[in-house]
PDB file of C-alpha atoms and ligand atoms in Angstrom:
ATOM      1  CA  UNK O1202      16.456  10.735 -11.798  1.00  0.00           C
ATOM      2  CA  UNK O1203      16.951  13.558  -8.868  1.00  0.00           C
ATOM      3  CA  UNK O1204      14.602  12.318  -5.403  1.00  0.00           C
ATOM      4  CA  UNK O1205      14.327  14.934  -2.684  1.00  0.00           C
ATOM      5  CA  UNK O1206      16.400  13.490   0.702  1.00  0.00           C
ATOM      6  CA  UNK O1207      15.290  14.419   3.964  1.00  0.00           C
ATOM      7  CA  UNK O1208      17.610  13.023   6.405  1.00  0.00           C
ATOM      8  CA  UNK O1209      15.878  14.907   9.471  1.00  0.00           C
ATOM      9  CA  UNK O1210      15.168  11.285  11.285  1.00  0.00           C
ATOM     10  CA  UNK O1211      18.250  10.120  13.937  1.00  0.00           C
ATOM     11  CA  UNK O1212      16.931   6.590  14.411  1.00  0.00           C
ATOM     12  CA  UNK O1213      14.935   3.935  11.221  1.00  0.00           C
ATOM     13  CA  UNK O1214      11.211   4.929  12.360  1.00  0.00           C
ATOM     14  CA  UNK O1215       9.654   4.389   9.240  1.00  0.00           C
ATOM     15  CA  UNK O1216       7.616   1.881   8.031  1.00  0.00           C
ATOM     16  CA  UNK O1217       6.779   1.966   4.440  1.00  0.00           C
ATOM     17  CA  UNK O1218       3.705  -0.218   3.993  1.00  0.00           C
ATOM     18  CA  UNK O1219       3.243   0.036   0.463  1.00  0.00           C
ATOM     19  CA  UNK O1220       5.757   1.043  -2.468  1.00  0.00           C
ATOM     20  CA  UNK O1221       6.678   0.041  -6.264  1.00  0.00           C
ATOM     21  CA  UNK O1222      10.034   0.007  -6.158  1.00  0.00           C
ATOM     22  CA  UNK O1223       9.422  -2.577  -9.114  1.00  0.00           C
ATOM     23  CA  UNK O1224       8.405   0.263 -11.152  1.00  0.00           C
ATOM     24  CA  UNK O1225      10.730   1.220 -14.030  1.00  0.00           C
ATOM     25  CA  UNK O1226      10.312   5.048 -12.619  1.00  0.00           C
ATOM     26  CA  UNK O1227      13.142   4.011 -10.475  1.00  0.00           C
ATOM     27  CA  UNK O1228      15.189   2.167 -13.290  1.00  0.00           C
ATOM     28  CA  UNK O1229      18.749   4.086 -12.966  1.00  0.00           C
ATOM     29  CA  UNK O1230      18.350   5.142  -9.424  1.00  0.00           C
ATOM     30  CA  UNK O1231      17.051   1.846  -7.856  1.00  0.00           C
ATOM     31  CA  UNK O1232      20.291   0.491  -6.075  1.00  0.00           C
ATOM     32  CA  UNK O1233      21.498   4.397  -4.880  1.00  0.00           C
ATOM     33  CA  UNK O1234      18.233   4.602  -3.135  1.00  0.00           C
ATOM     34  CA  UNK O1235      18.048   1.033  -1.768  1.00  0.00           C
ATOM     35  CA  UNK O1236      21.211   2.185   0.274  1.00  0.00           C
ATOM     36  CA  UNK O1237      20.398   5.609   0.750  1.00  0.00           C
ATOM     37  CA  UNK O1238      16.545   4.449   2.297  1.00  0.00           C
ATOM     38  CA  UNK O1239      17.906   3.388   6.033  1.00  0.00           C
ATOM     39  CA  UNK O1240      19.783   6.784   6.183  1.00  0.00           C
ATOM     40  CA  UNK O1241      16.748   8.340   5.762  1.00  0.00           C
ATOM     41  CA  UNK O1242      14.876   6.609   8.486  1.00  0.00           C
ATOM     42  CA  UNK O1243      13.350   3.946   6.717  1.00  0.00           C
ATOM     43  CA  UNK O1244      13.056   0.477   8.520  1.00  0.00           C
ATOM     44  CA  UNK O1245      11.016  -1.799   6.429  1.00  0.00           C
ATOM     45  CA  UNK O1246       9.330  -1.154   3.305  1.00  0.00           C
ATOM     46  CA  UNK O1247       6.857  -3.717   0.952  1.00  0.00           C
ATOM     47  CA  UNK O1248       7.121  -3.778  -2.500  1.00  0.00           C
ATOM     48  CA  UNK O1249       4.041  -4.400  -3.718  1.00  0.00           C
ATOM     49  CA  UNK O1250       3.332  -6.742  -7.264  1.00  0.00           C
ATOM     50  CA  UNK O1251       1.136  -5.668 -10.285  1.00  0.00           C
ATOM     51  CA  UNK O1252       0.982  -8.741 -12.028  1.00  0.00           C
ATOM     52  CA  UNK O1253       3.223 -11.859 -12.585  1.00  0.00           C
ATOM     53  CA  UNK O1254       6.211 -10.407 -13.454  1.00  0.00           C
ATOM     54  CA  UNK O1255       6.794  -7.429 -10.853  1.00  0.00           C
ATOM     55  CA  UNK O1256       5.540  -9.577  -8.333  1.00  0.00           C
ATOM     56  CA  UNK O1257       8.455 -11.711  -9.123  1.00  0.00           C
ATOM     57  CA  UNK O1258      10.571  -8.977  -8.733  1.00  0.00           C
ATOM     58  CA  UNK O1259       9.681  -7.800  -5.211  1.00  0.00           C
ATOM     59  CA  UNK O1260      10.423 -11.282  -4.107  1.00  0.00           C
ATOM     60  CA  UNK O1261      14.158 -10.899  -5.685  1.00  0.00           C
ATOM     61  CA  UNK O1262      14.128  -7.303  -4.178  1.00  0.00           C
ATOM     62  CA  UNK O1263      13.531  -8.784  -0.776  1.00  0.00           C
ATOM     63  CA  UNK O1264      15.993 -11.585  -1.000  1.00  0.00           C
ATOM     64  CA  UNK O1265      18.509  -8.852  -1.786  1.00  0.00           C
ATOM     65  CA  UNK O1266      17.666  -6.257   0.736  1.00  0.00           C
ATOM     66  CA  UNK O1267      16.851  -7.011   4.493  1.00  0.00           C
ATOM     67  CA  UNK O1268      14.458  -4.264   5.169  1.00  0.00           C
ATOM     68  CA  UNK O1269      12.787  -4.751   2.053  1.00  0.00           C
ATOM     69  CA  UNK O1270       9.530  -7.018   1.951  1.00  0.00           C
ATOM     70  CA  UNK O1271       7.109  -8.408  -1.303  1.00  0.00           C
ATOM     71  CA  UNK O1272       3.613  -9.188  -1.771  1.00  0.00           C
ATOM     72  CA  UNK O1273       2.334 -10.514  -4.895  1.00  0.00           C
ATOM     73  CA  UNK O1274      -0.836 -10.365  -6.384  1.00  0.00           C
ATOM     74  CA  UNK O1275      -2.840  -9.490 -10.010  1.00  0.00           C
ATOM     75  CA  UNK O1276      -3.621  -5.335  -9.672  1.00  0.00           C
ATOM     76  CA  UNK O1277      -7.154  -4.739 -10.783  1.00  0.00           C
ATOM     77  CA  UNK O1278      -6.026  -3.145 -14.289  1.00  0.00           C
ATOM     78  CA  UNK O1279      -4.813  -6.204 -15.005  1.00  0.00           C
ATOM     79  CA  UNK O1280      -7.679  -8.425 -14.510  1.00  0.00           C
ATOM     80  CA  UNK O1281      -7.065 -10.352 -17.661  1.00  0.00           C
ATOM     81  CA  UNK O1282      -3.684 -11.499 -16.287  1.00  0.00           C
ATOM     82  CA  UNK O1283      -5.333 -12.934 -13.158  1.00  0.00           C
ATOM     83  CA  UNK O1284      -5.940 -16.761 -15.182  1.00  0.00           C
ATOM     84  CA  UNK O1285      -5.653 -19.571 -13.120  1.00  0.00           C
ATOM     85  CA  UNK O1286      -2.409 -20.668 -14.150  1.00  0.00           C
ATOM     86  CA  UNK O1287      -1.288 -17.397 -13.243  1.00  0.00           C
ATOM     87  CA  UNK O1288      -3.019 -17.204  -9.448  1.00  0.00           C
ATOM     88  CA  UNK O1289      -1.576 -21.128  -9.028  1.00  0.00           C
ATOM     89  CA  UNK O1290       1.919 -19.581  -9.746  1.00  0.00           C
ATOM     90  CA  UNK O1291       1.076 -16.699  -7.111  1.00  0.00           C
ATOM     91  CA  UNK O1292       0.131 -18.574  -4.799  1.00  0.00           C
ATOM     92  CA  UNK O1293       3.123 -20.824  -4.915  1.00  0.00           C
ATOM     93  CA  UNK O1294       5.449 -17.350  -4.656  1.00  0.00           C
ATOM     94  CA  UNK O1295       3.598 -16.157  -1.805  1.00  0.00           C
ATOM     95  CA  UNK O1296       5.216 -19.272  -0.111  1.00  0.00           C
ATOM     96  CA  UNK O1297       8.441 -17.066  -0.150  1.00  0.00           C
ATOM     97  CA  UNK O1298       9.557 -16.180   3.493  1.00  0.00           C
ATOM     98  CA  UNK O1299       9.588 -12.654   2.680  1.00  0.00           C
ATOM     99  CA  UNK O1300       6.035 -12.323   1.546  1.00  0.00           C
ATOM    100  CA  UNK O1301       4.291 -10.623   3.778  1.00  0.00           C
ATOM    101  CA  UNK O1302       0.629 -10.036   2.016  1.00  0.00           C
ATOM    102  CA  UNK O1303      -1.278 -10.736  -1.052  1.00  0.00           C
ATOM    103  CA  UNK O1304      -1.345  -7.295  -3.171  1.00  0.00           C
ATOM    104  CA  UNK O1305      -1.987  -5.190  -4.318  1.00  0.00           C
ATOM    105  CA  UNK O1306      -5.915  -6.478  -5.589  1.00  0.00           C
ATOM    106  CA  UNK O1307      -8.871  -4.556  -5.451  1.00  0.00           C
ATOM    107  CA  UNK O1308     -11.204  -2.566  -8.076  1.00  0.00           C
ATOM    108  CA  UNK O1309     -10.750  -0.142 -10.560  1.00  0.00           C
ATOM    109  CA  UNK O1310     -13.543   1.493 -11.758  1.00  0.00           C
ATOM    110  CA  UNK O1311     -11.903   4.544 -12.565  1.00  0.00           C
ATOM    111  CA  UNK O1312     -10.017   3.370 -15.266  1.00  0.00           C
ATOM    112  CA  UNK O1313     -12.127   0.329 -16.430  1.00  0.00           C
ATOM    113  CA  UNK O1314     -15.958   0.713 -16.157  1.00  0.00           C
ATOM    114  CA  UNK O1315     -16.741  -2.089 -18.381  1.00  0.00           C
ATOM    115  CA  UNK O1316     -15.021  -4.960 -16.866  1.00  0.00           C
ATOM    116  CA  UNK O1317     -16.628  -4.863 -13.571  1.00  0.00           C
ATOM    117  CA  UNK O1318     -17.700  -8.718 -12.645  1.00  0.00           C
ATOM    118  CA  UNK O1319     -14.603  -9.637 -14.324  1.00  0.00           C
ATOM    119  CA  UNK O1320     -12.541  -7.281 -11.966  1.00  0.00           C
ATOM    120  CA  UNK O1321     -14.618  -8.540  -8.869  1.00  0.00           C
ATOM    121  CA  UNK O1322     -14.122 -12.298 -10.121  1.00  0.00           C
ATOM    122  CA  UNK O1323     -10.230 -11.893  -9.633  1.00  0.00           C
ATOM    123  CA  UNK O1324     -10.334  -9.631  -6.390  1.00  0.00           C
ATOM    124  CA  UNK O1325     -12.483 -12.253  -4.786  1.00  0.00           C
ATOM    125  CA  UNK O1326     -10.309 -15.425  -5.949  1.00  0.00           C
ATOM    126  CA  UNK O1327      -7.235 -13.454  -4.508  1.00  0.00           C
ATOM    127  CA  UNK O1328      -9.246 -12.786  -1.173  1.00  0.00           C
ATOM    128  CA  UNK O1329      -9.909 -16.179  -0.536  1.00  0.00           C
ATOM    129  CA  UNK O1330      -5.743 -17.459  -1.886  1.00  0.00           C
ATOM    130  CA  UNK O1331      -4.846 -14.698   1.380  1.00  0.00           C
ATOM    131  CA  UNK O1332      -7.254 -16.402   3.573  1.00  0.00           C
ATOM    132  CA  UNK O1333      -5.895 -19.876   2.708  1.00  0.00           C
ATOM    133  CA  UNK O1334      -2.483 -18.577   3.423  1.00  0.00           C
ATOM    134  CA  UNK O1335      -3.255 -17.064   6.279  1.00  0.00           C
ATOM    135  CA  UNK O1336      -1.973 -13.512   4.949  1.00  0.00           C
ATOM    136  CA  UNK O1337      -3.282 -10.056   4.932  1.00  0.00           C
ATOM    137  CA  UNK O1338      -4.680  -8.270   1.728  1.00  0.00           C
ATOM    138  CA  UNK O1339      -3.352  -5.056   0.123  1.00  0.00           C
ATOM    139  CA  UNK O1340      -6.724  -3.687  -1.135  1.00  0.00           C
ATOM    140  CA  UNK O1341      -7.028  -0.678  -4.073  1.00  0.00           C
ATOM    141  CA  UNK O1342     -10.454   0.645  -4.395  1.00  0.00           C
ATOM    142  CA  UNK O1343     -10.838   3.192  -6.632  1.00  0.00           C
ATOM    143  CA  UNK O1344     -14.303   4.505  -7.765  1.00  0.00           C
ATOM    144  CA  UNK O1345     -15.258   0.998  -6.322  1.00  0.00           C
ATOM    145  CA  UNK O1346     -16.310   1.455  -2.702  1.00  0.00           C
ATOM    146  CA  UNK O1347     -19.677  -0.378  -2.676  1.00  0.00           C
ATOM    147  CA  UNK O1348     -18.484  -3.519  -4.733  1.00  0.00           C
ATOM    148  CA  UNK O1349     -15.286  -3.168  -2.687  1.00  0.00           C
ATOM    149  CA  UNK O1350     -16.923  -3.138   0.827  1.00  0.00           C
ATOM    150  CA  UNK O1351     -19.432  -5.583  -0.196  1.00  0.00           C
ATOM    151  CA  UNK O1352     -16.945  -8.131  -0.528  1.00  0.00           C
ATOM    152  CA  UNK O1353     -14.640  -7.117   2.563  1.00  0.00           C
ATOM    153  CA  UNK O1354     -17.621  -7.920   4.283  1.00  0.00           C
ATOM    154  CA  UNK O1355     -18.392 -10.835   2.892  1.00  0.00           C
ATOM    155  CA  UNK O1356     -14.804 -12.206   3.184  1.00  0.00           C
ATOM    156  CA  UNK O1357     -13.506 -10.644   6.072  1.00  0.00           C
ATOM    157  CA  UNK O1358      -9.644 -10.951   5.547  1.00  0.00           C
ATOM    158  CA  UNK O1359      -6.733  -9.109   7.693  1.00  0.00           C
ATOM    159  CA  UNK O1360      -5.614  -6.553   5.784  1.00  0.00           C
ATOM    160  CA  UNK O1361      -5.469  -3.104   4.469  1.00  0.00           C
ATOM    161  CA  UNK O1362      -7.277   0.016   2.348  1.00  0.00           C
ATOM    162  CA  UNK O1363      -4.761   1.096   0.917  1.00  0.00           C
ATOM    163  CA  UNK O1364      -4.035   4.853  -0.005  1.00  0.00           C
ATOM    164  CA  UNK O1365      -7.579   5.061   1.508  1.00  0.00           C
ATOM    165  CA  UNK O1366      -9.649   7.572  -0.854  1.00  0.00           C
ATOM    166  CA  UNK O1367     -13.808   6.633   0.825  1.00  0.00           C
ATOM    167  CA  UNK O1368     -15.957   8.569   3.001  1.00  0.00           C
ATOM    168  CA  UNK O1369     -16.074   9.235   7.019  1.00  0.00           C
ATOM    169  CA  UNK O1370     -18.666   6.780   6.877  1.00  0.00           C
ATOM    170  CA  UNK O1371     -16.845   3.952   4.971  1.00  0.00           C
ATOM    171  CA  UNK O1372     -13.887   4.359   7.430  1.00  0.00           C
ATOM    172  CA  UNK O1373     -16.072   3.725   9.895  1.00  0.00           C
ATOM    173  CA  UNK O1374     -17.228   0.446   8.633  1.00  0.00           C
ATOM    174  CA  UNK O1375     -13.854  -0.690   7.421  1.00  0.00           C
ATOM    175  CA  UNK O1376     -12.906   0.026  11.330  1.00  0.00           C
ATOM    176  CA  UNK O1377     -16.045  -2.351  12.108  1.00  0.00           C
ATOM    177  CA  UNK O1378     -14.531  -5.095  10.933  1.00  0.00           C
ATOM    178  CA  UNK O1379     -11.063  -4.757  11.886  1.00  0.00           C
ATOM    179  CA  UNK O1380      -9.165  -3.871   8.625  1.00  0.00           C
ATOM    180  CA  UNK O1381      -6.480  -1.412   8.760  1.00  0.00           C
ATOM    181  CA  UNK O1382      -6.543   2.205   7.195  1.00  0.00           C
ATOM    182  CA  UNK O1383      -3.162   3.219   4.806  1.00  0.00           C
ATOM    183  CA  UNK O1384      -2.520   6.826   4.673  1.00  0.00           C
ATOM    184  CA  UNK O1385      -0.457   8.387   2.109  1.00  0.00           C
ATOM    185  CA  UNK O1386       1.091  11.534   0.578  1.00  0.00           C
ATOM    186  CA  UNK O1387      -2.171  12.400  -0.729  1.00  0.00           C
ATOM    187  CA  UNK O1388      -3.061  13.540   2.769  1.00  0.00           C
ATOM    188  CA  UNK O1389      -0.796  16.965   2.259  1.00  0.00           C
ATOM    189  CA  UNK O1390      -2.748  17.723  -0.541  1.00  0.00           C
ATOM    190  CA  UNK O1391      -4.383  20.820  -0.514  1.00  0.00           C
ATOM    191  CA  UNK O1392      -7.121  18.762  -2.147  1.00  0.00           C
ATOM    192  CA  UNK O1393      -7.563  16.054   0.049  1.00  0.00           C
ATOM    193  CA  UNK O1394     -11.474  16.932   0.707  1.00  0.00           C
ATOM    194  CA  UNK O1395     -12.614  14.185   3.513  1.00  0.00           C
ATOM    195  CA  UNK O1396      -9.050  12.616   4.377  1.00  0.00           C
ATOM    196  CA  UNK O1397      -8.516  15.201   7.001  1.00  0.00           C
ATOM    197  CA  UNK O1398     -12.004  13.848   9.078  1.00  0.00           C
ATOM    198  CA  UNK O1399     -10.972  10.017   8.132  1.00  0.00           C
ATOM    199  CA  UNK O1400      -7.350  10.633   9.406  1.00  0.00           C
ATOM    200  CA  UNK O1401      -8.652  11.669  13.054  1.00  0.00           C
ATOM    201  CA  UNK O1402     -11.006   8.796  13.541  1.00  0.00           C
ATOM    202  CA  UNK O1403      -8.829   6.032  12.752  1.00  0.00           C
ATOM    203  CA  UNK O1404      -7.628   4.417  16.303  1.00  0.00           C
ATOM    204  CA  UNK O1405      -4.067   3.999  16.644  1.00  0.00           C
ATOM    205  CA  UNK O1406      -4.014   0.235  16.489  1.00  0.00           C
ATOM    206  CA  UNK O1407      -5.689   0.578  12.852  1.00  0.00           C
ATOM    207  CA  UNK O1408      -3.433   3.307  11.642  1.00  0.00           C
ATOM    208  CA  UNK O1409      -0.959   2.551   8.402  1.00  0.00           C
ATOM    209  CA  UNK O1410       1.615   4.631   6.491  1.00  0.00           C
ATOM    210  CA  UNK O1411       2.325   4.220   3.136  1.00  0.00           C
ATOM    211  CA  UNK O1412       3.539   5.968  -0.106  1.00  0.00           C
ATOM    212  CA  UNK O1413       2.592   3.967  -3.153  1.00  0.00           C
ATOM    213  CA  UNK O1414       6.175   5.558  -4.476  1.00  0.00           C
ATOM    214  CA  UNK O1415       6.920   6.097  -7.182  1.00  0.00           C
ATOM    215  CA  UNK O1416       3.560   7.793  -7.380  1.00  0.00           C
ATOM    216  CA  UNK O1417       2.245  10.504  -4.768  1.00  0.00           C
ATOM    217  CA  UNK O1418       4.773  12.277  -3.112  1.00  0.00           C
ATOM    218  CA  UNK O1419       3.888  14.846  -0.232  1.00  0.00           C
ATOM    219  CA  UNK O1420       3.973  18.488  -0.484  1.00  0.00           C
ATOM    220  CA  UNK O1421       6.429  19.903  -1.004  1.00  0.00           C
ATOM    221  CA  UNK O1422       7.288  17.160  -3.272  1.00  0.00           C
ATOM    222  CA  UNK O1423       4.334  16.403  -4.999  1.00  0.00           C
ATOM    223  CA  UNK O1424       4.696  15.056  -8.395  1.00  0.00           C
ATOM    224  CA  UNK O1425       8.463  14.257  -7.834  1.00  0.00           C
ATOM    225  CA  UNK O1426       9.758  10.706  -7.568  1.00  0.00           C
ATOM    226  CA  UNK O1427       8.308   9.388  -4.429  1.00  0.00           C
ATOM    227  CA  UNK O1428      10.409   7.183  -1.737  1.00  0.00           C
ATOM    228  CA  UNK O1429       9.901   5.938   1.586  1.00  0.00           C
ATOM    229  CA  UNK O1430      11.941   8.268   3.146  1.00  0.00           C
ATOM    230  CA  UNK O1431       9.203  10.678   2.548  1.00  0.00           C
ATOM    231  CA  UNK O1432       6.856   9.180   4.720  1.00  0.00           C
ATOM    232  CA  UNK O1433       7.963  11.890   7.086  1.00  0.00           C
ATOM    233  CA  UNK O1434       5.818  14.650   5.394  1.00  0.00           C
ATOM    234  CA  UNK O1435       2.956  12.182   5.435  1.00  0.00           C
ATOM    235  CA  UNK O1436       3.160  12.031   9.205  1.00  0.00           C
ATOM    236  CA  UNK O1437       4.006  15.394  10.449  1.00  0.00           C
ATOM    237  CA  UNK O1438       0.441  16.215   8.775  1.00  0.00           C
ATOM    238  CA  UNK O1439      -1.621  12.896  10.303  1.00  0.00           C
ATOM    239  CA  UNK O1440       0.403  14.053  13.299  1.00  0.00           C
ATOM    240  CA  UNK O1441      -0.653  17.817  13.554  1.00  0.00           C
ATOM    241  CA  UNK O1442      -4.433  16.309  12.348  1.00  0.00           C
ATOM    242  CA  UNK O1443      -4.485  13.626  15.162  1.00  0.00           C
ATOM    243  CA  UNK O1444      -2.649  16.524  17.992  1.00  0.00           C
ATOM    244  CA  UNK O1445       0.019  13.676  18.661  1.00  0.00           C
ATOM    245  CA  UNK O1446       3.593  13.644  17.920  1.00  0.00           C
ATOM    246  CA  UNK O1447       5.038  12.332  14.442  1.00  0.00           C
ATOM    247  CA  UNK O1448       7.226  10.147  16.818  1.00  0.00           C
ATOM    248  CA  UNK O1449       3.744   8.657  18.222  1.00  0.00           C
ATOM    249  CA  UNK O1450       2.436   8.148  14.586  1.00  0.00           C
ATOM    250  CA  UNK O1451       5.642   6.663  12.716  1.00  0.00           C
ATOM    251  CA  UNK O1452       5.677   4.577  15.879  1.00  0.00           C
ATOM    252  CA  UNK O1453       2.393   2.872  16.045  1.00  0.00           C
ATOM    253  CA  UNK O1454       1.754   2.805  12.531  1.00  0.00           C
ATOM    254  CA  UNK O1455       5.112   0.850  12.146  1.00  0.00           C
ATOM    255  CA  UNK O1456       4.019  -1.690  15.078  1.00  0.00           C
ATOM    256  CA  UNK O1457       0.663  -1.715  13.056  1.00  0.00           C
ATOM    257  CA  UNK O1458       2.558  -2.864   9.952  1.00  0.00           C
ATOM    258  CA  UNK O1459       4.615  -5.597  11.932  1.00  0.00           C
ATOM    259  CA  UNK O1460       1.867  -7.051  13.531  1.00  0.00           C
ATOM    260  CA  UNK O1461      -0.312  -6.676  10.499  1.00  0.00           C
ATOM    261  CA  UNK O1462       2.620  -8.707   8.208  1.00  0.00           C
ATOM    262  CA  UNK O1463       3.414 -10.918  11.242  1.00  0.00           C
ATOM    263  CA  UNK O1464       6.852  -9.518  11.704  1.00  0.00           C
TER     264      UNK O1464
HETATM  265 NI1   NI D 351      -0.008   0.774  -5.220  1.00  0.00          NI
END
């Protein structure tokens, strides 16, 4: 499969905090890129898990690839999967070196409405595994904000929103209690609505840049196969939105992502 290469970066700036290279979007093209990536800037990237199985694999894709990093953890669409056999297997994989968070966990309420204390049950068991570990949470909320916030309150891990899609007024009490904001493609949008307002309140030291690749690529790539290396778009916008440079953004958000992971 063709992905758009940007090369335009002289030194690895980039720190992807959130990716599926596990997804079978990249079947074919997987090992090109995974050399290609640090040509285009790229200086650490985490592969997130879904479930069991592609969890698994971003642990083997970190063993094989120094600037790659996993975390593991049941994705809310797959609440069923999150047993406790399963989450007892987890948690002994998140003892991997190169496991950085627990993720990606959260709610979906956009695609499942009807499971939603089952959804919550498995989000909340996977908070408190990250506490016990001492690791930060990858967090998907979609259509989900008040159940989500509700127990990011209660719980109050380290962590992340990811691809953060909530209000002005959510960000600001996400920023209350210290969790990090991920921005991603979605922010180039010409549909991205209240992102714009988020993106210029976040402080620096809670700032994150992500690209959920294979999904949501920037303009002018959007809809293409998505890759870290395109994290550049992302910034040059939260960079124009924030009046700072894109070298100031890829910057802090990377030391943001190292301290966040414990790098
Ligand atoms: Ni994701």
């Amino acid at each position: 499969m063709e992905y758009p290469l940007l090369s335009r970066l002289t030194e690895r700036a980039i720190f992807d905090s959130h990716a599926h290279y596990n997804d079978e979007k990249f079947d074919g093209c997987r090992e090109e890129l995974f050399a290609e990536l640090p040509h285009q800037g790229v200086l650490a990237a985490v592969n997130c898990g879904c479930d069991l199985p592609s969890s698994q694999s971003a642990v083997t894709m970190a063993e094989q690839y120094d600037y790659l990093y996993a975390a593991v953890g049941i994705h809310p669409e797959f609440w069923q999967k999150g047993d406790e056999e399963t989450l007892s297997q987890l948690e002994q994989m998140a003892q991997h070196p190169k496991c950085v968070a627990i993720g990606e966990i959260g709610l979906d309420y956009y695609w499942d409405k009807e499971h939603r204390a089952e959804q919550i049950l498995v989000f909340e068991k996977q908070i408190l595994l990250a506490k016990k570990l001492g690791k930060p949470v990858l967090v998907h909320d979609r259509d989900a904000h008040a159940d989500t916030l509700n127990l990011l309150k209660k719980h109050q891990p380290d962590g992340v929103l990811h691809c953060f899609s909530g209000s002005p007024e959510m960000a600001a009490e996400v920023l209350k209690f210290g969790m990090y904001l991920g921005i991603g493609g979605v922010i180039t949008f010409k549909n991205a609505r209240k992102l714009p307002e988020v993106v210029t309140m976040i402080p620096d030291d809670r700032l994150l840049l992500e690209t959920d690749c294979p999904y949501l690529a920037p303009e002018p790539y959007r809809g293409k196969l998505c890759h870290s290396g395109l994290i550049l778009l992302t910034a040059e916008r939260v960079a124009e939105l924030r009046h700072q440079s894109v070298e100031h953004v890829l910057s802090v958000s990377a030391r943001n992502a190292e301290k966040m992971f414990q790098l």
